[in-house]
């Protein structure tokens, strides 16, 4: 009969347990066909810690946790995946279903999250209390706005839910309502009253510098289309005979200043908008005053856009954002 293995205190060691020459204890186990090991300076929690050594769970406490996780089909320590690795994995999967413009938004949010110290932690080290403190730190230390906190929280919660579904964790530490933790502090967006809209449009119409944008801005105010949809309009989308506007695409621009066409944001985005008399007049003016470069620029096989920059390319949402800011600045100075 073989002699049972013992530690230096003559205690019987279980299967997988070993005491190393330096006094440390090691437990070796197999998961997914691979041998893995954990270490501790103590066999039991009641053991004294050797002088100068870092405290931590005893080996048999770790064994219990490991075996419980294996029996439940859960990877021990979350498969040693870091929060940053988990976030990256989730975002890469999510992006495959998104439009290019939305992919860029996820990339920006991921980049900022990866710069946060939490991304370096192992996923199993984040408990619900840690998750709540992290959310509060985004508001109090990082000075994130409410919407940015909400978006960061959403990505984190969905990433952790993926880890739960992949049997890397038992529960999702971000499974709570953010509204119970922080107040909604997003800046309210107030619509212009009819009187304010009329004053603003009259200012543009009579201004020596910005009157050239009057028809476009009146068009936007009175059709309600997205600015990217407006930038994507072409001559063929303006049907003066039947007094209607066809919304078929969005004009977008990606990194490097490259234009591309995208479908409308939702399935119901392809639509036909009837013209009022005022919009009809604006459309006539837009087509009459259209100044296209020669040759006309083409984007994904489409040409005939309505507005162009001094560089001879179609205007995009950033161009119109600048126009609006300049007009508003001039408007408030003259009020």
mmCIF file of C-alpha atoms in Angstrom:
data_model
loop_
_atom_site.group_PDB
_atom_site.id
_atom_site.type_symbol
_atom_site.label_atom_id
_atom_site.label_comp_id
_atom_site.label_asym_id
_atom_site.label_seq_id
_atom_site.Cartn_x
_atom_site.Cartn_y
_atom_site.Cartn_z
ATOM 1 C CA UNK A 1 0.000 0.000 0.000
ATOM 2 C CA UNK A 2 1.502 3.341 -1.085
ATOM 3 C CA UNK A 3 2.176 5.936 1.591
ATOM 4 C CA UNK A 4 -0.102 8.997 1.508
ATOM 5 C CA UNK A 5 1.526 12.292 0.582
ATOM 6 C CA UNK A 6 1.833 14.796 3.424
ATOM 7 C CA UNK A 7 2.884 18.419 3.858
ATOM 8 C CA UNK A 8 5.634 19.597 6.209
ATOM 9 C CA UNK A 9 3.105 19.602 9.059
ATOM 10 C CA UNK A 10 2.391 15.931 8.361
ATOM 11 C CA UNK A 11 -1.129 16.691 7.090
ATOM 12 C CA UNK A 12 -2.453 14.356 4.386
ATOM 13 C CA UNK A 13 -2.632 16.051 0.986
ATOM 14 C CA UNK A 14 -5.566 15.429 -1.307
ATOM 15 C CA UNK A 15 -5.435 14.548 -4.979
ATOM 16 C CA UNK A 16 -3.953 17.421 -6.947
ATOM 17 C CA UNK A 17 -2.393 19.063 -3.887
ATOM 18 C CA UNK A 18 1.366 19.526 -3.565
ATOM 19 C CA UNK A 19 3.647 21.457 -1.239
ATOM 20 C CA UNK A 20 6.597 23.033 -3.013
ATOM 21 C CA UNK A 21 10.124 23.264 -1.528
ATOM 22 C CA UNK A 22 9.612 26.964 -0.688
ATOM 23 C CA UNK A 23 6.531 26.106 1.397
ATOM 24 C CA UNK A 24 3.862 27.191 -1.077
ATOM 25 C CA UNK A 25 0.909 24.927 -1.772
ATOM 26 C CA UNK A 26 -0.190 24.091 -5.308
ATOM 27 C CA UNK A 27 -3.425 22.596 -6.571
ATOM 28 C CA UNK A 28 -3.441 21.243 -10.125
ATOM 29 C CA UNK A 29 -6.609 20.420 -12.045
ATOM 30 C CA UNK A 30 -7.776 19.857 -15.606
ATOM 31 C CA UNK A 31 -10.307 21.898 -17.525
ATOM 32 C CA UNK A 32 -11.069 21.556 -21.230
ATOM 33 C CA UNK A 33 -8.181 19.101 -21.498
ATOM 34 C CA UNK A 34 -5.633 21.599 -20.167
ATOM 35 C CA UNK A 35 -3.768 21.389 -16.868
ATOM 36 C CA UNK A 36 -4.056 24.484 -14.706
ATOM 37 C CA UNK A 37 -2.670 25.340 -11.275
ATOM 38 C CA UNK A 38 -3.393 27.713 -8.397
ATOM 39 C CA UNK A 39 -1.120 28.542 -5.465
ATOM 40 C CA UNK A 40 -1.350 29.706 -1.868
ATOM 41 C CA UNK A 41 0.915 30.063 1.172
ATOM 42 C CA UNK A 42 -1.802 28.428 3.312
ATOM 43 C CA UNK A 43 -3.467 25.036 3.022
ATOM 44 C CA UNK A 44 -6.391 25.936 5.338
ATOM 45 C CA UNK A 45 -7.779 29.356 6.214
ATOM 46 C CA UNK A 46 -6.705 28.860 9.836
ATOM 47 C CA UNK A 47 -3.029 28.424 8.897
ATOM 48 C CA UNK A 48 -0.697 31.261 9.946
ATOM 49 C CA UNK A 49 0.725 33.292 7.042
ATOM 50 C CA UNK A 50 4.518 32.950 6.669
ATOM 51 C CA UNK A 51 6.337 36.178 7.545
ATOM 52 C CA UNK A 52 6.682 38.619 4.670
ATOM 53 C CA UNK A 53 4.278 36.730 2.418
ATOM 54 C CA UNK A 54 1.204 38.223 0.766
ATOM 55 C CA UNK A 55 -2.117 37.105 2.209
ATOM 56 C CA UNK A 56 -4.834 35.513 0.121
ATOM 57 C CA UNK A 57 -7.362 32.678 0.114
ATOM 58 C CA UNK A 58 -6.126 29.324 1.363
ATOM 59 C CA UNK A 59 -5.514 26.590 -1.199
ATOM 60 C CA UNK A 60 -8.509 24.502 -0.145
ATOM 61 C CA UNK A 61 -10.788 27.546 -0.376
ATOM 62 C CA UNK A 62 -9.603 27.960 -3.948
ATOM 63 C CA UNK A 63 -10.138 24.246 -4.591
ATOM 64 C CA UNK A 64 -13.719 24.467 -3.384
ATOM 65 C CA UNK A 65 -14.379 27.450 -5.658
ATOM 66 C CA UNK A 66 -12.767 25.729 -8.648
ATOM 67 C CA UNK A 67 -14.645 22.465 -8.217
ATOM 68 C CA UNK A 68 -17.936 24.274 -7.691
ATOM 69 C CA UNK A 69 -17.380 26.247 -10.897
ATOM 70 C CA UNK A 70 -16.438 23.115 -12.858
ATOM 71 C CA UNK A 71 -19.500 21.230 -11.601
ATOM 72 C CA UNK A 72 -21.680 24.162 -12.688
ATOM 73 C CA UNK A 73 -20.000 24.302 -16.073
ATOM 74 C CA UNK A 74 -18.555 27.740 -15.251
ATOM 75 C CA UNK A 75 -14.974 28.676 -16.167
ATOM 76 C CA UNK A 76 -12.887 29.376 -13.075
ATOM 77 C CA UNK A 77 -11.866 33.035 -12.782
ATOM 78 C CA UNK A 78 -13.950 33.809 -15.854
ATOM 79 C CA UNK A 79 -11.461 32.011 -18.040
ATOM 80 C CA UNK A 80 -8.901 34.658 -16.950
ATOM 81 C CA UNK A 81 -10.536 37.053 -19.408
ATOM 82 C CA UNK A 82 -10.032 40.758 -18.672
ATOM 83 C CA UNK A 83 -12.849 43.278 -18.826
ATOM 84 C CA UNK A 84 -11.140 44.924 -21.795
ATOM 85 C CA UNK A 85 -10.919 41.616 -23.670
ATOM 86 C CA UNK A 86 -14.580 40.899 -22.947
ATOM 87 C CA UNK A 87 -15.668 44.356 -24.142
ATOM 88 C CA UNK A 88 -13.626 44.008 -27.327
ATOM 89 C CA UNK A 89 -15.121 40.586 -28.036
ATOM 90 C CA UNK A 90 -18.677 41.888 -27.546
ATOM 91 C CA UNK A 91 -18.191 45.013 -29.666
ATOM 92 C CA UNK A 92 -16.592 43.064 -32.532
ATOM 93 C CA UNK A 93 -19.590 40.706 -32.582
ATOM 94 C CA UNK A 94 -22.095 43.562 -32.252
ATOM 95 C CA UNK A 95 -20.551 45.615 -35.064
ATOM 96 C CA UNK A 96 -21.211 42.904 -37.651
ATOM 97 C CA UNK A 97 -24.929 43.763 -37.498
ATOM 98 C CA UNK A 98 -24.540 47.553 -37.563
ATOM 99 C CA UNK A 99 -24.238 50.297 -40.159
ATOM 100 C CA UNK A 100 -20.813 51.863 -40.664
ATOM 101 C CA UNK A 101 -21.749 55.069 -38.850
ATOM 102 C CA UNK A 102 -22.993 53.119 -35.800
ATOM 103 C CA UNK A 103 -19.870 50.929 -35.896
ATOM 104 C CA UNK A 104 -17.778 54.087 -35.579
ATOM 105 C CA UNK A 105 -19.773 55.110 -32.490
ATOM 106 C CA UNK A 106 -19.122 51.728 -30.856
ATOM 107 C CA UNK A 107 -15.416 51.990 -31.713
ATOM 108 C CA UNK A 108 -15.193 55.397 -29.999
ATOM 109 C CA UNK A 109 -16.996 54.140 -26.897
ATOM 110 C CA UNK A 110 -14.830 51.012 -26.754
ATOM 111 C CA UNK A 111 -11.642 53.088 -27.056
ATOM 112 C CA UNK A 112 -12.672 55.230 -24.109
ATOM 113 C CA UNK A 113 -13.650 52.206 -22.017
ATOM 114 C CA UNK A 114 -10.316 50.507 -22.743
ATOM 115 C CA UNK A 115 -8.552 53.598 -21.374
ATOM 116 C CA UNK A 116 -10.364 53.134 -18.043
ATOM 117 C CA UNK A 117 -8.496 51.142 -15.307
ATOM 118 C CA UNK A 118 -11.445 48.726 -14.971
ATOM 119 C CA UNK A 119 -10.555 47.248 -18.375
ATOM 120 C CA UNK A 120 -7.385 45.697 -16.895
ATOM 121 C CA UNK A 121 -9.262 43.719 -14.208
ATOM 122 C CA UNK A 122 -10.312 40.113 -14.579
ATOM 123 C CA UNK A 123 -14.030 39.850 -15.311
ATOM 124 C CA UNK A 124 -14.735 37.735 -12.226
ATOM 125 C CA UNK A 125 -13.193 40.402 -9.966
ATOM 126 C CA UNK A 126 -16.046 42.847 -10.652
ATOM 127 C CA UNK A 127 -18.915 42.478 -8.201
ATOM 128 C CA UNK A 128 -22.201 44.404 -8.277
ATOM 129 C CA UNK A 129 -20.920 46.864 -5.670
ATOM 130 C CA UNK A 130 -17.807 47.471 -7.815
ATOM 131 C CA UNK A 131 -19.986 48.008 -10.881
ATOM 132 C CA UNK A 132 -22.070 50.633 -9.061
ATOM 133 C CA UNK A 133 -18.982 52.435 -7.754
ATOM 134 C CA UNK A 134 -17.586 52.466 -11.291
ATOM 135 C CA UNK A 135 -20.748 54.066 -12.652
ATOM 136 C CA UNK A 136 -20.587 56.735 -9.943
ATOM 137 C CA UNK A 137 -16.907 57.370 -10.740
ATOM 138 C CA UNK A 138 -17.777 58.049 -14.381
ATOM 139 C CA UNK A 139 -20.043 60.840 -13.229
ATOM 140 C CA UNK A 140 -18.021 62.240 -10.336
ATOM 141 C CA UNK A 141 -14.395 61.737 -11.446
ATOM 142 C CA UNK A 142 -14.494 61.337 -15.219
ATOM 143 C CA UNK A 143 -17.288 63.925 -15.592
ATOM 144 C CA UNK A 144 -19.120 61.857 -18.206
ATOM 145 C CA UNK A 145 -22.510 63.203 -19.255
ATOM 146 C CA UNK A 146 -25.602 61.147 -18.494
ATOM 147 C CA UNK A 147 -26.005 59.825 -22.041
ATOM 148 C CA UNK A 148 -22.355 58.796 -22.228
ATOM 149 C CA UNK A 149 -22.640 56.993 -18.882
ATOM 150 C CA UNK A 150 -25.796 55.260 -20.094
ATOM 151 C CA UNK A 151 -24.096 54.114 -23.304
ATOM 152 C CA UNK A 152 -21.014 52.868 -21.417
ATOM 153 C CA UNK A 153 -23.234 51.020 -18.945
ATOM 154 C CA UNK A 154 -25.189 49.392 -21.784
ATOM 155 C CA UNK A 155 -22.030 48.051 -23.451
ATOM 156 C CA UNK A 156 -20.704 46.780 -20.121
ATOM 157 C CA UNK A 157 -23.988 45.094 -19.173
ATOM 158 C CA UNK A 158 -24.381 43.405 -22.563
ATOM 159 C CA UNK A 159 -20.745 42.268 -22.536
ATOM 160 C CA UNK A 160 -21.184 40.653 -19.125
ATOM 161 C CA UNK A 161 -24.449 39.044 -20.216
ATOM 162 C CA UNK A 162 -22.510 37.439 -23.060
ATOM 163 C CA UNK A 163 -20.002 36.117 -20.492
ATOM 164 C CA UNK A 164 -22.842 34.585 -18.460
ATOM 165 C CA UNK A 165 -24.286 32.940 -21.574
ATOM 166 C CA UNK A 166 -20.815 31.599 -22.428
ATOM 167 C CA UNK A 167 -20.560 29.997 -18.948
ATOM 168 C CA UNK A 168 -17.686 32.249 -17.921
ATOM 169 C CA UNK A 169 -19.640 33.726 -14.994
ATOM 170 C CA UNK A 170 -22.597 32.749 -12.846
ATOM 171 C CA UNK A 171 -24.218 36.208 -12.705
ATOM 172 C CA UNK A 172 -24.029 39.607 -14.357
ATOM 173 C CA UNK A 173 -22.762 42.281 -11.913
ATOM 174 C CA UNK A 174 -24.214 45.013 -14.151
ATOM 175 C CA UNK A 175 -27.747 43.638 -13.983
ATOM 176 C CA UNK A 176 -29.309 46.641 -12.244
ATOM 177 C CA UNK A 177 -31.160 49.789 -13.229
ATOM 178 C CA UNK A 178 -28.841 52.733 -13.763
ATOM 179 C CA UNK A 179 -31.686 55.168 -13.079
ATOM 180 C CA UNK A 180 -31.689 54.035 -9.433
ATOM 181 C CA UNK A 181 -28.044 55.027 -9.114
ATOM 182 C CA UNK A 182 -27.681 58.353 -10.925
ATOM 183 C CA UNK A 183 -30.118 60.996 -12.006
ATOM 184 C CA UNK A 184 -30.734 61.685 -15.663
ATOM 185 C CA UNK A 185 -28.667 64.808 -16.236
ATOM 186 C CA UNK A 186 -28.780 64.994 -20.021
ATOM 187 C CA UNK A 187 -29.413 68.474 -21.369
ATOM 188 C CA UNK A 188 -33.080 68.789 -22.324
ATOM 189 C CA UNK A 189 -33.754 69.545 -25.967
ATOM 190 C CA UNK A 190 -36.487 72.110 -26.380
ATOM 191 C CA UNK A 191 -38.203 72.437 -29.745
ATOM 192 C CA UNK A 192 -38.572 75.905 -31.213
ATOM 193 C CA UNK A 193 -41.985 77.454 -30.885
ATOM 194 C CA UNK A 194 -43.725 78.557 -34.086
ATOM 195 C CA UNK A 195 -42.896 82.163 -33.228
ATOM 196 C CA UNK A 196 -39.208 81.404 -32.585
ATOM 197 C CA UNK A 197 -38.949 79.405 -35.810
ATOM 198 C CA UNK A 198 -40.516 82.226 -37.825
ATOM 199 C CA UNK A 199 -38.145 84.824 -36.343
ATOM 200 C CA UNK A 200 -35.114 82.642 -36.964
ATOM 201 C CA UNK A 201 -36.056 81.897 -40.570
ATOM 202 C CA UNK A 202 -36.787 85.555 -41.280
ATOM 203 C CA UNK A 203 -33.380 86.478 -39.911
ATOM 204 C CA UNK A 204 -31.686 83.991 -42.263
ATOM 205 C CA UNK A 205 -33.764 85.137 -45.223
ATOM 206 C CA UNK A 206 -32.799 88.791 -44.711
ATOM 207 C CA UNK A 207 -29.160 88.261 -43.729
ATOM 208 C CA UNK A 208 -26.592 89.329 -46.334
ATOM 209 C CA UNK A 209 -24.221 86.473 -45.464
ATOM 210 C CA UNK A 210 -26.465 83.493 -44.750
ATOM 211 C CA UNK A 211 -29.561 84.080 -46.912
ATOM 212 C CA UNK A 212 -28.120 81.556 -49.407
ATOM 213 C CA UNK A 213 -28.948 78.815 -46.862
ATOM 214 C CA UNK A 214 -32.559 79.931 -46.284
ATOM 215 C CA UNK A 215 -34.227 77.466 -48.658
ATOM 216 C CA UNK A 216 -32.248 74.505 -47.318
ATOM 217 C CA UNK A 217 -32.958 75.340 -43.673
ATOM 218 C CA UNK A 218 -36.646 76.034 -44.355
ATOM 219 C CA UNK A 219 -36.760 72.662 -46.145
ATOM 220 C CA UNK A 220 -35.194 70.899 -43.136
ATOM 221 C CA UNK A 221 -37.512 72.587 -40.630
ATOM 222 C CA UNK A 222 -40.640 71.752 -42.616
ATOM 223 C CA UNK A 223 -39.896 68.183 -43.739
ATOM 224 C CA UNK A 224 -38.217 66.885 -40.585
ATOM 225 C CA UNK A 225 -35.770 64.687 -42.497
ATOM 226 C CA UNK A 226 -32.367 63.838 -41.063
ATOM 227 C CA UNK A 227 -29.461 66.003 -42.156
ATOM 228 C CA UNK A 228 -27.690 62.936 -43.613
ATOM 229 C CA UNK A 229 -30.818 62.193 -45.656
ATOM 230 C CA UNK A 230 -30.885 65.802 -46.867
ATOM 231 C CA UNK A 231 -27.226 65.558 -47.907
ATOM 232 C CA UNK A 232 -28.068 62.376 -49.827
ATOM 233 C CA UNK A 233 -30.869 63.959 -51.867
ATOM 234 C CA UNK A 234 -30.316 64.305 -55.603
ATOM 235 C CA UNK A 235 -32.187 66.065 -58.418
ATOM 236 C CA UNK A 236 -34.046 62.839 -59.231
ATOM 237 C CA UNK A 237 -35.404 62.682 -55.672
ATOM 238 C CA UNK A 238 -37.225 66.017 -56.061
ATOM 239 C CA UNK A 239 -40.405 65.436 -58.088
ATOM 240 C CA UNK A 240 -41.849 68.887 -58.764
ATOM 241 C CA UNK A 241 -44.543 67.553 -61.082
ATOM 242 C CA UNK A 242 -46.078 65.322 -58.421
ATOM 243 C CA UNK A 243 -44.943 67.562 -55.571
ATOM 244 C CA UNK A 244 -43.182 64.875 -53.561
ATOM 245 C CA UNK A 245 -39.707 64.086 -52.191
ATOM 246 C CA UNK A 246 -38.243 60.580 -52.272
ATOM 247 C CA UNK A 247 -36.038 59.617 -49.296
ATOM 248 C CA UNK A 248 -33.860 56.754 -50.508
ATOM 249 C CA UNK A 249 -30.442 57.110 -48.899
ATOM 250 C CA UNK A 250 -28.123 58.863 -46.463
ATOM 251 C CA UNK A 251 -24.820 60.479 -47.416
ATOM 252 C CA UNK A 252 -22.157 59.647 -44.837
ATOM 253 C CA UNK A 253 -18.457 60.280 -44.488
ATOM 254 C CA UNK A 254 -15.965 57.953 -42.812
ATOM 255 C CA UNK A 255 -12.430 58.264 -41.510
ATOM 256 C CA UNK A 256 -10.176 59.773 -44.135
ATOM 257 C CA UNK A 257 -12.917 61.954 -45.617
ATOM 258 C CA UNK A 258 -14.316 59.205 -47.831
ATOM 259 C CA UNK A 259 -17.983 59.599 -48.804
ATOM 260 C CA UNK A 260 -20.344 56.641 -48.961
ATOM 261 C CA UNK A 261 -24.082 56.097 -49.296
ATOM 262 C CA UNK A 262 -26.095 54.229 -46.691
ATOM 263 C CA UNK A 263 -29.726 53.162 -46.544
ATOM 264 C CA UNK A 264 -32.069 55.170 -44.285
ATOM 265 C CA UNK A 265 -31.711 54.466 -40.575
ATOM 266 C CA UNK A 266 -34.748 52.176 -40.204
ATOM 267 C CA UNK A 267 -36.779 49.858 -42.396
ATOM 268 C CA UNK A 268 -39.432 52.566 -42.685
ATOM 269 C CA UNK A 269 -36.797 55.098 -43.709
ATOM 270 C CA UNK A 270 -37.503 54.729 -47.420
ATOM 271 C CA UNK A 271 -40.459 57.050 -47.781
ATOM 272 C CA UNK A 272 -42.182 59.683 -49.881
ATOM 273 C CA UNK A 273 -42.802 63.120 -48.375
ATOM 274 C CA UNK A 274 -45.504 65.328 -49.927
ATOM 275 C CA UNK A 275 -44.601 68.994 -50.497
ATOM 276 C CA UNK A 276 -46.508 71.877 -48.984
ATOM 277 C CA UNK A 277 -46.723 75.002 -51.113
ATOM 278 C CA UNK A 278 -43.863 76.574 -49.155
ATOM 279 C CA UNK A 279 -41.638 73.481 -49.455
ATOM 280 C CA UNK A 280 -42.469 73.292 -53.166
ATOM 281 C CA UNK A 281 -41.253 76.877 -53.595
ATOM 282 C CA UNK A 282 -38.057 76.098 -51.666
ATOM 283 C CA UNK A 283 -37.409 73.054 -53.857
ATOM 284 C CA UNK A 284 -37.808 75.191 -56.959
ATOM 285 C CA UNK A 285 -35.270 77.674 -55.584
ATOM 286 C CA UNK A 286 -32.824 74.929 -54.553
ATOM 287 C CA UNK A 287 -32.859 73.391 -58.037
ATOM 288 C CA UNK A 288 -32.733 76.793 -59.742
ATOM 289 C CA UNK A 289 -29.775 78.041 -57.669
ATOM 290 C CA UNK A 290 -27.915 74.714 -57.605
ATOM 291 C CA UNK A 291 -24.253 75.271 -58.529
ATOM 292 C CA UNK A 292 -22.659 71.976 -59.435
ATOM 293 C CA UNK A 293 -18.963 71.579 -60.264
ATOM 294 C CA UNK A 294 -17.914 70.103 -63.564
ATOM 295 C CA UNK A 295 -17.561 67.203 -63.717
ATOM 296 C CA UNK A 296 -20.064 66.452 -60.971
ATOM 297 C CA UNK A 297 -18.780 64.282 -58.115
ATOM 298 C CA UNK A 298 -20.137 60.756 -57.938
ATOM 299 C CA UNK A 299 -20.620 58.730 -54.755
ATOM 300 C CA UNK A 300 -21.213 54.987 -55.092
ATOM 301 C CA UNK A 301 -22.506 55.487 -58.616
ATOM 302 C CA UNK A 302 -24.890 58.313 -57.674
ATOM 303 C CA UNK A 303 -24.601 61.952 -58.748
ATOM 304 C CA UNK A 304 -26.864 65.012 -58.893
ATOM 305 C CA UNK A 305 -26.479 66.130 -55.253
ATOM 306 C CA UNK A 306 -28.051 69.463 -54.289
ATOM 307 C CA UNK A 307 -25.293 71.314 -52.415
ATOM 308 C CA UNK A 308 -21.505 71.365 -52.738
ATOM 309 C CA UNK A 309 -18.569 72.769 -50.805
ATOM 310 C CA UNK A 310 -15.934 75.109 -52.253
ATOM 311 C CA UNK A 311 -13.840 72.013 -52.849
ATOM 312 C CA UNK A 312 -16.483 70.709 -55.255
ATOM 313 C CA UNK A 313 -17.687 67.785 -53.124
ATOM 314 C CA UNK A 314 -21.207 67.205 -51.744
ATOM 315 C CA UNK A 315 -21.919 68.850 -48.398
ATOM 316 C CA UNK A 316 -22.129 66.506 -45.429
ATOM 317 C CA UNK A 317 -23.587 66.740 -41.939
ATOM 318 C CA UNK A 318 -20.396 68.347 -40.573
ATOM 319 C CA UNK A 319 -20.618 71.157 -43.131
ATOM 320 C CA UNK A 320 -24.205 71.899 -42.163
ATOM 321 C CA UNK A 321 -23.341 71.710 -38.474
ATOM 322 C CA UNK A 322 -20.804 74.497 -39.050
ATOM 323 C CA UNK A 323 -23.359 76.525 -41.008
ATOM 324 C CA UNK A 324 -25.939 76.203 -38.218
ATOM 325 C CA UNK A 325 -23.468 77.172 -35.510
ATOM 326 C CA UNK A 326 -22.309 80.232 -37.467
ATOM 327 C CA UNK A 327 -25.880 81.297 -38.209
ATOM 328 C CA UNK A 328 -26.917 80.874 -34.576
ATOM 329 C CA UNK A 329 -23.887 82.851 -33.381
ATOM 330 C CA UNK A 330 -24.728 85.718 -35.724
ATOM 331 C CA UNK A 331 -28.433 85.542 -34.828
ATOM 332 C CA UNK A 332 -27.824 85.863 -31.068
ATOM 333 C CA UNK A 333 -25.382 88.703 -31.548
ATOM 334 C CA UNK A 334 -27.999 90.717 -33.414
ATOM 335 C CA UNK A 335 -30.880 89.965 -31.029
#
